[in-house]
mmCIF file of C-alpha atoms and ligand atoms in Angstrom:
data_model
loop_
_atom_site.group_PDB
_atom_site.id
_atom_site.type_symbol
_atom_site.label_atom_id
_atom_site.label_comp_id
_atom_site.label_asym_id
_atom_site.label_seq_id
_atom_site.Cartn_x
_atom_site.Cartn_y
_atom_site.Cartn_z
ATOM 1 C CA UNK A 657 -16.894 25.388 20.892
ATOM 2 C CA UNK A 658 -19.489 22.671 20.562
ATOM 3 C CA UNK A 659 -18.274 19.531 18.830
ATOM 4 C CA UNK A 660 -20.458 17.989 16.140
ATOM 5 C CA UNK A 661 -21.425 14.377 16.732
ATOM 6 C CA UNK A 662 -20.035 11.800 14.350
ATOM 7 C CA UNK A 663 -22.710 10.391 12.072
ATOM 8 C CA UNK A 664 -22.864 6.603 12.345
ATOM 9 C CA UNK A 665 -22.167 4.886 9.031
ATOM 10 C CA UNK A 666 -23.201 1.319 8.270
ATOM 11 C CA UNK A 667 -20.071 -0.461 6.997
ATOM 12 C CA UNK A 668 -22.168 -2.759 4.819
ATOM 13 C CA UNK A 669 -23.657 0.108 2.796
ATOM 14 C CA UNK A 670 -20.966 2.773 3.135
ATOM 15 C CA UNK A 671 -19.261 1.874 -0.154
ATOM 16 C CA UNK A 672 -20.092 0.290 -3.551
ATOM 17 C CA UNK A 673 -21.094 -3.353 -3.537
ATOM 18 C CA UNK A 674 -20.817 -5.935 -6.301
ATOM 19 C CA UNK A 675 -21.676 -6.568 -9.065
ATOM 20 C CA UNK A 676 -19.021 -4.355 -10.666
ATOM 21 C CA UNK A 677 -18.628 -3.542 -14.358
ATOM 22 C CA UNK A 678 -16.094 -5.501 -16.366
ATOM 23 C CA UNK A 679 -13.017 -3.340 -16.861
ATOM 24 C CA UNK A 680 -9.424 -3.807 -17.758
ATOM 25 C CA UNK A 681 -6.450 -1.474 -18.073
ATOM 26 C CA UNK A 682 -2.908 -2.171 -19.165
ATOM 27 C CA UNK A 683 -0.660 -2.783 -16.137
ATOM 28 C CA UNK A 684 -0.069 -0.927 -13.791
ATOM 29 C CA UNK A 685 -3.456 0.791 -14.260
ATOM 30 C CA UNK A 686 -4.704 4.174 -13.158
ATOM 31 C CA UNK A 687 -7.041 4.753 -10.213
ATOM 32 C CA UNK A 688 -8.463 7.788 -12.038
ATOM 33 C CA UNK A 689 -9.852 5.547 -14.800
ATOM 34 C CA UNK A 690 -11.544 2.992 -12.534
ATOM 35 C CA UNK A 691 -15.320 2.699 -12.303
ATOM 36 C CA UNK A 692 -16.302 3.297 -9.575
ATOM 37 C CA UNK A 693 -13.320 5.445 -8.609
ATOM 38 C CA UNK A 694 -11.640 4.189 -5.438
ATOM 39 C CA UNK A 695 -11.920 6.331 -2.322
ATOM 40 C CA UNK A 696 -8.464 7.199 -0.987
ATOM 41 C CA UNK A 697 -9.796 9.700 1.555
ATOM 42 C CA UNK A 698 -9.423 12.683 -0.782
ATOM 43 C CA UNK A 699 -12.482 14.418 0.668
ATOM 44 C CA UNK A 700 -12.988 12.462 3.883
ATOM 45 C CA UNK A 701 -9.719 11.978 5.784
ATOM 46 C CA UNK A 702 -9.392 14.411 8.670
ATOM 47 C CA UNK A 703 -6.058 14.761 10.410
ATOM 48 C CA UNK A 704 -5.456 15.447 14.082
ATOM 49 C CA UNK A 705 -1.748 16.339 14.202
ATOM 50 C CA UNK A 706 -0.574 12.778 14.842
ATOM 51 C CA UNK A 707 2.507 12.973 12.599
ATOM 52 C CA UNK A 708 3.544 16.622 12.678
ATOM 53 C CA UNK A 709 7.067 17.075 11.317
ATOM 54 C CA UNK A 710 7.516 13.407 10.409
ATOM 55 C CA UNK A 711 9.160 12.457 7.105
ATOM 56 C CA UNK A 712 7.701 9.582 5.104
ATOM 57 C CA UNK A 713 8.635 7.648 1.980
ATOM 58 C CA UNK A 714 5.842 5.535 0.497
ATOM 59 C CA UNK A 715 6.327 3.225 -2.492
ATOM 60 C CA UNK A 716 3.284 2.849 -4.723
ATOM 61 C CA UNK A 717 2.095 6.180 -3.319
ATOM 62 C CA UNK A 718 0.198 7.167 -6.471
ATOM 63 C CA UNK A 719 -2.817 4.904 -5.996
ATOM 64 C CA UNK A 720 -4.487 2.401 -3.704
ATOM 65 C CA UNK A 721 -3.328 1.907 -0.126
ATOM 66 C CA UNK A 722 -0.146 3.924 -0.720
ATOM 67 C CA UNK A 723 -2.139 6.934 -1.901
ATOM 68 C CA UNK A 724 -4.538 6.667 1.045
ATOM 69 C CA UNK A 725 -1.540 6.575 3.402
ATOM 70 C CA UNK A 726 0.112 9.540 1.627
ATOM 71 C CA UNK A 727 -3.020 11.715 1.923
ATOM 72 C CA UNK A 728 -3.535 10.739 5.563
ATOM 73 C CA UNK A 729 0.130 11.303 6.483
ATOM 74 C CA UNK A 730 0.085 14.808 4.950
ATOM 75 C CA UNK A 731 -3.132 15.661 6.799
ATOM 76 C CA UNK A 732 -1.512 14.446 10.019
ATOM 77 C CA UNK A 733 1.322 16.909 9.400
ATOM 78 C CA UNK A 734 4.034 14.797 7.725
ATOM 79 C CA UNK A 735 6.127 15.598 4.664
ATOM 80 C CA UNK A 736 5.764 12.817 2.116
ATOM 81 C CA UNK A 737 7.813 11.422 -0.774
ATOM 82 C CA UNK A 738 6.094 8.953 -3.093
ATOM 83 C CA UNK A 739 7.528 6.483 -5.567
ATOM 84 C CA UNK A 740 5.557 5.140 -8.531
ATOM 85 C CA UNK A 741 6.083 4.072 -12.137
ATOM 86 C CA UNK A 742 6.436 6.706 -14.890
ATOM 87 C CA UNK A 743 3.188 5.391 -16.472
ATOM 88 C CA UNK A 744 1.368 6.487 -13.302
ATOM 89 C CA UNK A 745 2.407 10.152 -13.486
ATOM 90 C CA UNK A 746 -1.190 11.459 -13.700
ATOM 91 C CA UNK A 747 -2.287 9.596 -10.546
ATOM 92 C CA UNK A 748 0.917 10.714 -8.793
ATOM 93 C CA UNK A 749 0.382 14.384 -9.716
ATOM 94 C CA UNK A 750 -2.995 14.331 -7.975
ATOM 95 C CA UNK A 751 -1.408 12.928 -4.804
ATOM 96 C CA UNK A 752 1.409 15.481 -4.797
ATOM 97 C CA UNK A 753 -1.147 18.291 -5.205
ATOM 98 C CA UNK A 754 -3.154 16.948 -2.249
ATOM 99 C CA UNK A 755 -0.022 16.744 -0.067
ATOM 100 C CA UNK A 756 1.007 20.300 -0.982
ATOM 101 C CA UNK A 757 -2.509 21.558 -0.289
ATOM 102 C CA UNK A 758 -1.871 20.632 3.353
ATOM 103 C CA UNK A 759 1.193 22.867 3.358
ATOM 104 C CA UNK A 760 3.509 19.859 3.508
ATOM 105 C CA UNK A 761 6.407 18.862 1.251
ATOM 106 C CA UNK A 762 5.301 16.470 -1.487
ATOM 107 C CA UNK A 763 8.130 14.842 -3.391
ATOM 108 C CA UNK A 764 7.568 12.756 -6.525
ATOM 109 C CA UNK A 765 10.203 10.124 -7.313
ATOM 110 C CA UNK A 766 9.190 7.972 -10.303
ATOM 111 C CA UNK A 767 11.168 4.824 -11.130
ATOM 112 C CA UNK A 768 11.194 1.044 -11.327
ATOM 113 C CA UNK A 769 11.853 -0.752 -8.041
ATOM 114 C CA UNK A 770 13.129 -3.901 -9.775
ATOM 115 C CA UNK A 771 16.557 -2.250 -9.979
ATOM 116 C CA UNK A 772 18.723 -2.167 -6.859
ATOM 117 C CA UNK A 773 20.483 0.984 -8.069
ATOM 118 C CA UNK A 774 17.136 2.764 -8.401
ATOM 119 C CA UNK A 775 16.062 1.661 -4.901
ATOM 120 C CA UNK A 776 19.262 3.202 -3.527
ATOM 121 C CA UNK A 777 18.702 6.420 -5.475
ATOM 122 C CA UNK A 778 15.068 6.512 -4.310
ATOM 123 C CA UNK A 779 16.117 6.531 -0.664
ATOM 124 C CA UNK A 780 18.857 9.119 -1.291
ATOM 125 C CA UNK A 781 16.450 11.412 -3.171
ATOM 126 C CA UNK A 782 13.776 11.029 -0.485
ATOM 127 C CA UNK A 783 16.249 11.810 2.315
ATOM 128 C CA UNK A 784 17.551 14.858 0.414
ATOM 129 C CA UNK A 785 14.090 16.108 -0.470
ATOM 130 C CA UNK A 786 12.569 15.573 2.960
ATOM 131 C CA UNK A 787 15.637 16.471 5.003
ATOM 132 C CA UNK A 788 15.656 13.037 6.636
ATOM 133 C CA UNK A 789 13.453 9.975 6.905
ATOM 134 C CA UNK A 790 11.545 8.381 9.808
ATOM 135 C CA UNK A 791 8.596 6.577 8.191
ATOM 136 C CA UNK A 792 9.310 4.033 5.447
ATOM 137 C CA UNK A 793 6.292 2.334 3.855
ATOM 138 C CA UNK A 794 7.108 -0.554 1.521
ATOM 139 C CA UNK A 795 3.775 -0.801 -0.220
ATOM 140 C CA UNK A 796 4.365 -1.231 -3.971
ATOM 141 C CA UNK A 797 3.354 -4.617 -5.269
ATOM 142 C CA UNK A 798 2.997 -6.743 -8.391
ATOM 143 C CA UNK A 799 0.044 -9.136 -8.654
ATOM 144 C CA UNK A 800 -1.073 -11.039 -11.762
ATOM 145 C CA UNK A 801 -3.682 -13.766 -11.864
ATOM 146 C CA UNK A 802 -2.616 -17.071 -13.456
ATOM 147 C CA UNK A 803 -4.901 -20.099 -13.445
ATOM 148 C CA UNK A 804 -1.947 -22.497 -13.576
ATOM 149 C CA UNK A 805 1.630 -22.520 -12.370
ATOM 150 C CA UNK A 806 2.386 -23.568 -15.970
ATOM 151 C CA UNK A 807 1.254 -20.120 -17.149
ATOM 152 C CA UNK A 808 3.901 -18.343 -15.055
ATOM 153 C CA UNK A 809 7.133 -17.797 -16.963
ATOM 154 C CA UNK A 810 10.440 -17.461 -15.175
ATOM 155 C CA UNK A 811 10.448 -13.815 -16.246
ATOM 156 C CA UNK A 812 7.023 -13.201 -14.678
ATOM 157 C CA UNK A 813 7.978 -15.042 -11.499
ATOM 158 C CA UNK A 814 11.143 -12.985 -11.256
ATOM 159 C CA UNK A 815 9.169 -9.758 -11.837
ATOM 160 C CA UNK A 816 6.886 -10.540 -8.893
ATOM 161 C CA UNK A 817 9.797 -11.498 -6.624
ATOM 162 C CA UNK A 818 11.869 -8.444 -7.579
ATOM 163 C CA UNK A 819 8.996 -6.038 -6.918
ATOM 164 C CA UNK A 820 7.557 -7.589 -3.767
ATOM 165 C CA UNK A 821 10.593 -9.121 -2.019
ATOM 166 C CA UNK A 822 13.849 -7.687 -3.393
ATOM 167 C CA UNK A 823 12.735 -4.032 -3.518
ATOM 168 C CA UNK A 824 11.855 -3.796 0.209
ATOM 169 C CA UNK A 825 15.163 -5.592 0.987
ATOM 170 C CA UNK A 826 17.153 -3.069 -1.064
ATOM 171 C CA UNK A 827 15.186 -0.051 0.178
ATOM 172 C CA UNK A 828 15.438 -0.990 3.852
ATOM 173 C CA UNK A 829 19.201 -1.575 3.511
ATOM 174 C CA UNK A 830 19.624 1.842 1.892
ATOM 175 C CA UNK A 831 17.408 3.568 4.476
ATOM 176 C CA UNK A 832 18.644 2.001 7.693
ATOM 177 C CA UNK A 833 21.462 4.428 8.455
ATOM 178 C CA UNK A 834 18.984 7.358 8.328
ATOM 179 C CA UNK A 835 16.364 5.818 10.638
ATOM 180 C CA UNK A 836 16.789 7.217 14.152
ATOM 181 C CA UNK A 837 15.165 5.671 17.240
ATOM 182 C CA UNK A 838 11.409 6.276 16.986
ATOM 183 C CA UNK A 839 11.378 5.633 13.241
ATOM 184 C CA UNK A 840 9.109 3.019 11.704
ATOM 185 C CA UNK A 841 9.083 0.613 8.806
ATOM 186 C CA UNK A 842 5.674 -0.522 7.538
ATOM 187 C CA UNK A 843 5.111 -3.242 4.931
ATOM 188 C CA UNK A 844 1.911 -3.967 3.046
ATOM 189 C CA UNK A 845 1.304 -7.696 3.311
ATOM 190 C CA UNK A 846 -2.030 -9.404 2.547
ATOM 191 C CA UNK A 847 -4.561 -11.947 3.704
ATOM 192 C CA UNK A 848 -2.893 -13.960 0.889
ATOM 193 C CA UNK A 849 -0.029 -14.583 3.324
ATOM 194 C CA UNK A 850 -2.357 -16.794 5.389
ATOM 195 C CA UNK A 851 -4.959 -17.997 2.897
ATOM 196 C CA UNK A 852 -3.452 -18.047 -0.607
ATOM 197 C CA UNK A 853 -5.720 -18.095 -3.673
ATOM 198 C CA UNK A 854 -5.214 -20.805 -6.284
ATOM 199 C CA UNK A 855 -4.572 -18.253 -9.030
ATOM 200 C CA UNK A 856 -1.992 -16.204 -7.114
ATOM 201 C CA UNK A 857 0.775 -18.813 -6.732
ATOM 202 C CA UNK A 858 3.678 -16.384 -7.093
ATOM 203 C CA UNK A 859 2.091 -13.299 -5.511
ATOM 204 C CA UNK A 860 0.739 -15.067 -2.427
ATOM 205 C CA UNK A 861 4.130 -16.470 -1.449
ATOM 206 C CA UNK A 862 5.667 -12.983 -1.617
ATOM 207 C CA UNK A 863 3.082 -11.830 0.915
ATOM 208 C CA UNK A 864 3.997 -14.705 3.240
ATOM 209 C CA UNK A 865 7.589 -13.509 2.833
ATOM 210 C CA UNK A 866 6.541 -9.933 3.643
ATOM 211 C CA UNK A 867 4.808 -10.969 6.855
ATOM 212 C CA UNK A 868 7.886 -12.985 7.719
ATOM 213 C CA UNK A 869 10.460 -10.239 7.088
ATOM 214 C CA UNK A 870 8.387 -7.852 9.194
ATOM 215 C CA UNK A 871 8.542 -10.205 12.160
ATOM 216 C CA UNK A 872 12.239 -10.972 11.722
ATOM 217 C CA UNK A 873 13.260 -7.365 11.240
ATOM 218 C CA UNK A 874 11.149 -6.204 14.181
ATOM 219 C CA UNK A 875 13.264 -8.426 16.448
ATOM 220 C CA UNK A 876 16.497 -7.361 14.769
ATOM 221 C CA UNK A 877 15.777 -3.614 14.991
ATOM 222 C CA UNK A 878 14.013 -3.455 18.371
ATOM 223 C CA UNK A 879 17.213 -2.578 20.221
ATOM 224 C CA UNK A 880 17.764 0.316 17.799
ATOM 225 C CA UNK A 881 14.315 1.724 18.666
ATOM 226 C CA UNK A 882 12.957 1.121 15.169
ATOM 227 C CA UNK A 883 9.502 -0.450 14.955
ATOM 228 C CA UNK A 884 8.566 -2.728 12.049
ATOM 229 C CA UNK A 885 4.927 -3.621 11.363
ATOM 230 C CA UNK A 886 2.649 -4.668 8.547
ATOM 231 C CA UNK A 887 -0.841 -4.196 7.184
ATOM 232 C CA UNK A 888 -2.773 -7.172 5.806
ATOM 233 C CA UNK A 889 -5.615 -6.004 3.567
ATOM 234 C CA UNK A 890 -8.366 -8.213 2.234
ATOM 235 C CA UNK A 891 -9.947 -7.494 -1.166
ATOM 236 C CA UNK A 892 -9.527 -3.751 -1.746
ATOM 237 C CA UNK A 893 -10.806 -1.821 -4.772
ATOM 238 C CA UNK A 894 -7.524 -0.714 -6.398
ATOM 239 C CA UNK A 895 -5.746 -0.525 -9.753
ATOM 240 C CA UNK A 896 -3.832 -3.747 -9.119
ATOM 241 C CA UNK A 897 -7.090 -5.680 -9.495
ATOM 242 C CA UNK A 898 -8.162 -4.188 -12.855
ATOM 243 C CA UNK A 899 -4.720 -4.446 -14.507
ATOM 244 C CA UNK A 900 -4.238 -8.206 -14.479
ATOM 245 C CA UNK A 901 -4.485 -8.886 -10.751
ATOM 246 C CA UNK A 902 -7.900 -10.527 -10.981
ATOM 247 C CA UNK A 903 -10.014 -12.298 -13.599
ATOM 248 C CA UNK A 904 -13.039 -10.405 -14.957
ATOM 249 C CA UNK A 905 -15.267 -12.920 -13.201
ATOM 250 C CA UNK A 906 -13.580 -12.274 -9.850
ATOM 251 C CA UNK A 907 -13.742 -8.522 -10.459
ATOM 252 C CA UNK A 908 -17.485 -8.616 -11.089
ATOM 253 C CA UNK A 909 -18.021 -10.219 -7.683
ATOM 254 C CA UNK A 910 -15.102 -8.518 -5.968
ATOM 255 C CA UNK A 911 -15.400 -8.647 -2.190
ATOM 256 C CA UNK A 912 -18.733 -10.473 -2.299
ATOM 257 C CA UNK A 913 -17.382 -13.449 -0.363
ATOM 258 C CA UNK A 914 -16.516 -11.365 2.705
ATOM 259 C CA UNK A 915 -19.004 -11.069 5.586
ATOM 260 C CA UNK A 916 -19.552 -7.416 4.599
ATOM 261 C CA UNK A 917 -20.299 -8.540 1.029
ATOM 262 C CA UNK A 918 -18.218 -5.790 -0.601
ATOM 263 C CA UNK A 919 -14.585 -4.873 -1.215
ATOM 264 C CA UNK A 920 -12.799 -2.434 1.033
ATOM 265 C CA UNK A 921 -11.711 0.993 -0.165
ATOM 266 C CA UNK A 922 -8.132 2.251 0.337
ATOM 267 C CA UNK A 923 -9.466 5.039 2.591
ATOM 268 C CA UNK A 924 -10.690 2.427 5.063
ATOM 269 C CA UNK A 925 -7.078 1.388 5.746
ATOM 270 C CA UNK A 926 -5.488 4.844 5.952
ATOM 271 C CA UNK A 927 -5.840 5.148 9.711
ATOM 272 C CA UNK A 928 -3.974 1.842 10.180
ATOM 273 C CA UNK A 929 -0.921 3.219 8.361
ATOM 274 C CA UNK A 930 -1.193 6.328 10.542
ATOM 275 C CA UNK A 931 -1.557 4.330 13.737
ATOM 276 C CA UNK A 932 1.480 2.152 13.010
ATOM 277 C CA UNK A 933 3.588 5.250 12.269
ATOM 278 C CA UNK A 934 2.430 7.321 15.233
ATOM 279 C CA UNK A 935 4.641 7.713 18.293
ATOM 280 C CA UNK A 936 1.874 6.603 20.668
ATOM 281 C CA UNK A 937 1.937 3.114 19.110
ATOM 282 C CA UNK A 938 5.373 2.689 20.691
ATOM 283 C CA UNK A 939 4.759 -0.860 21.980
ATOM 284 C CA UNK A 940 3.664 -2.220 18.579
ATOM 285 C CA UNK A 941 6.400 -3.974 16.641
ATOM 286 C CA UNK A 942 6.393 -7.192 14.641
ATOM 287 C CA UNK A 943 2.605 -6.890 14.364
ATOM 288 C CA UNK A 944 0.360 -7.380 11.364
ATOM 289 C CA UNK A 945 -2.836 -5.335 11.453
ATOM 290 C CA UNK A 946 -5.582 -6.738 9.269
ATOM 291 C CA UNK A 947 -8.504 -5.119 7.504
ATOM 292 C CA UNK A 948 -10.448 -7.514 5.355
ATOM 293 C CA UNK A 949 -14.170 -7.195 5.898
ATOM 294 C CA UNK A 950 -14.437 -10.018 8.390
ATOM 295 C CA UNK A 951 -12.536 -12.823 6.682
ATOM 296 C CA UNK A 952 -9.057 -13.825 5.656
ATOM 297 C CA UNK A 953 -7.068 -13.451 8.864
ATOM 298 C CA UNK A 954 -5.551 -16.354 10.828
HETATM 299 P P1 LIG B 2117 -2.120 -0.229 -6.660
HETATM 300 O O1 LIG B 2117 -1.971 -0.737 -8.031
HETATM 301 O O2 LIG B 2117 -2.918 1.000 -6.480
HETATM 302 O O3 LIG B 2117 -0.703 0.004 -6.003
HETATM 303 C C1 LIG B 2117 0.412 -0.787 -6.303
HETATM 304 C C2 LIG B 2117 1.535 0.136 -6.715
HETATM 305 O O4 LIG B 2117 2.730 -0.610 -6.837
HETATM 306 C C3 LIG B 2117 1.328 0.812 -8.055
HETATM 307 O O5 LIG B 2117 0.628 2.018 -7.933
HETATM 308 C C4 LIG B 2117 2.762 1.022 -8.529
HETATM 309 O O6 LIG B 2117 3.141 2.363 -8.330
HETATM 310 C C5 LIG B 2117 3.596 0.151 -7.613
HETATM 311 N N1 LIG B 2117 4.527 -0.710 -8.372
HETATM 312 C C6 LIG B 2117 4.288 -1.948 -8.869
HETATM 313 N N2 LIG B 2117 5.392 -2.388 -9.489
HETATM 314 C C7 LIG B 2117 6.337 -1.426 -9.372
HETATM 315 C C8 LIG B 2117 7.689 -1.309 -9.808
HETATM 316 N N3 LIG B 2117 8.305 -2.292 -10.479
HETATM 317 N N4 LIG B 2117 8.345 -0.166 -9.512
HETATM 318 C C9 LIG B 2117 7.740 0.836 -8.840
HETATM 319 N N5 LIG B 2117 6.461 0.769 -8.393
HETATM 320 C C10 LIG B 2117 5.781 -0.350 -8.661
HETATM 321 O O7 LIG B 2117 -2.747 -1.419 -5.810
HETATM 322 P P2 LIG B 2117 -2.868 -1.636 -4.222
HETATM 323 O O8 LIG B 2117 -3.855 -2.710 -4.080
HETATM 324 O O9 LIG B 2117 -3.053 -0.375 -3.502
HETATM 325 O O10 LIG B 2117 -1.460 -2.246 -3.849
HETATM 326 C C11 LIG B 2117 -0.691 -1.782 -2.745
HETATM 327 C C12 LIG B 2117 -0.214 -2.960 -1.931
HETATM 328 O O11 LIG B 2117 -1.340 -3.596 -1.339
HETATM 329 C C13 LIG B 2117 0.490 -4.025 -2.739
HETATM 330 O O12 LIG B 2117 1.619 -4.474 -2.024
HETATM 331 C C14 LIG B 2117 -0.534 -5.124 -2.810
HETATM 332 O O13 LIG B 2117 0.067 -6.381 -2.942
HETATM 333 C C15 LIG B 2117 -1.201 -4.980 -1.470
HETATM 334 N N6 LIG B 2117 -2.510 -5.618 -1.321
HETATM 335 C C16 LIG B 2117 -3.552 -5.274 -2.124
HETATM 336 C C17 LIG B 2117 -4.783 -5.886 -1.949
HETATM 337 C C18 LIG B 2117 -5.976 -5.536 -2.800
HETATM 338 O O14 LIG B 2117 -6.962 -6.266 -2.767
HETATM 339 N N7 LIG B 2117 -5.954 -4.458 -3.541
HETATM 340 C C19 LIG B 2117 -4.941 -6.855 -0.948
HETATM 341 C C20 LIG B 2117 -3.865 -7.187 -0.150
HETATM 342 C C21 LIG B 2117 -2.656 -6.557 -0.344
HETATM 343 MG MG1 LIG B 2118 -0.777 2.974 -9.242
#
C-alpha cells in the first residue's frame, strides 16, 4: 500500500488569529458555544495504537485540553473516564460519544472536585467503570482574572486552591493503590508557573505548585515505576478564557503576543498528553513539556 504524504501546514496560519469577537459565558462555559469553536481534534486526530488497552481518568475532560486528550486517548486505543461539572453535560456528552465511536469505553462522572469525598468517589467510579486505572490526568482548573489582589475574596482564593491544588492531592491519594508499575500521572500546569500575569495572582501560584508537585512526586514514585509529568500550555483557545479567565480586551487579542501571533488550539497539545502516557516514553518523569507558541517557557 502506498502511503500518502503529509501535507505541510504553516503553524502561523493553521488556526484562527486575533482579533477575536467579544464573548462571555457564565462560568464554567461551554466549548460548543465559543466563536470560533475550539479544535479538540474531533475530525483531525489520527491514532496509531499507542495506548491500546490502557485505562485513563481525565478531569476537565469535557472541553479544552482535557477533551483533546480524551479524544486522542480513545483513538490510541484507551478506555477513558472523564470528570466535569454538571453544567457541562452537553460538552461531556459529545466527548463520550466520540470515545464510544472508537469502540472504547467512555465513562462520564460529573461532580465538583472541591470536595474530598467526591474526589474519592470519582476514582472509585473510574476504577470500577474502566476495570482499573493506569493513566491519571489532573487537568481541571479554575482561573479568574482579577486586576487587584484586593478584588480576590477569601472564598474565591479558596475556590482556586481547592480546584487546582487540593483536588489533584486528593485524587492522587485515592488512585495510588491502583496504579501499577508503568502507570502515569500527568498534570496540566501552565506557562503561568514561570511567568505569572499581573491579573492571575491566585491562579498563577497554583500552577507553580502544580509544576512543583509533579517534580516532587516523580522522585517519590520513581521506585514504584510510576511516571509523573506535566504539560505547560501557553494561551490556548478554551472555555476557561471566555468564562471569567480573561478580560474582554485580552480575549480580543488572545495569543497575539506570542511569536506565532495566535492562540493555540487544544488539538495542538493532544499528542503531548499521548506521548507522556505512552510506554515508550519510559525515561520521562518529573518533566514539564511546554507548548506555547514560542514564548512563556523558562
Ligand atoms: P476548560 O474550561 O475547557 O477546562 C477546564 C475544566 O476544568 C472545565 O471543563 C471543568 O470541567 C473543570 N473544572 C473546573 N472547576 C471544576 C470543579 N470544581 N470540579 C470539577 N471540574 C472542574 O479550559 P482549559 O484551558 O482546557 O483548562 C484545562 C487546564 O489547562 C486547566 O488546568 C488550565 O489551568 C490549564 N491551562 C489553560 C491554559 C489556556 O490558555 N487555556 C493555559 C495554561 C494552562
Ligand atoms: Mg468545560
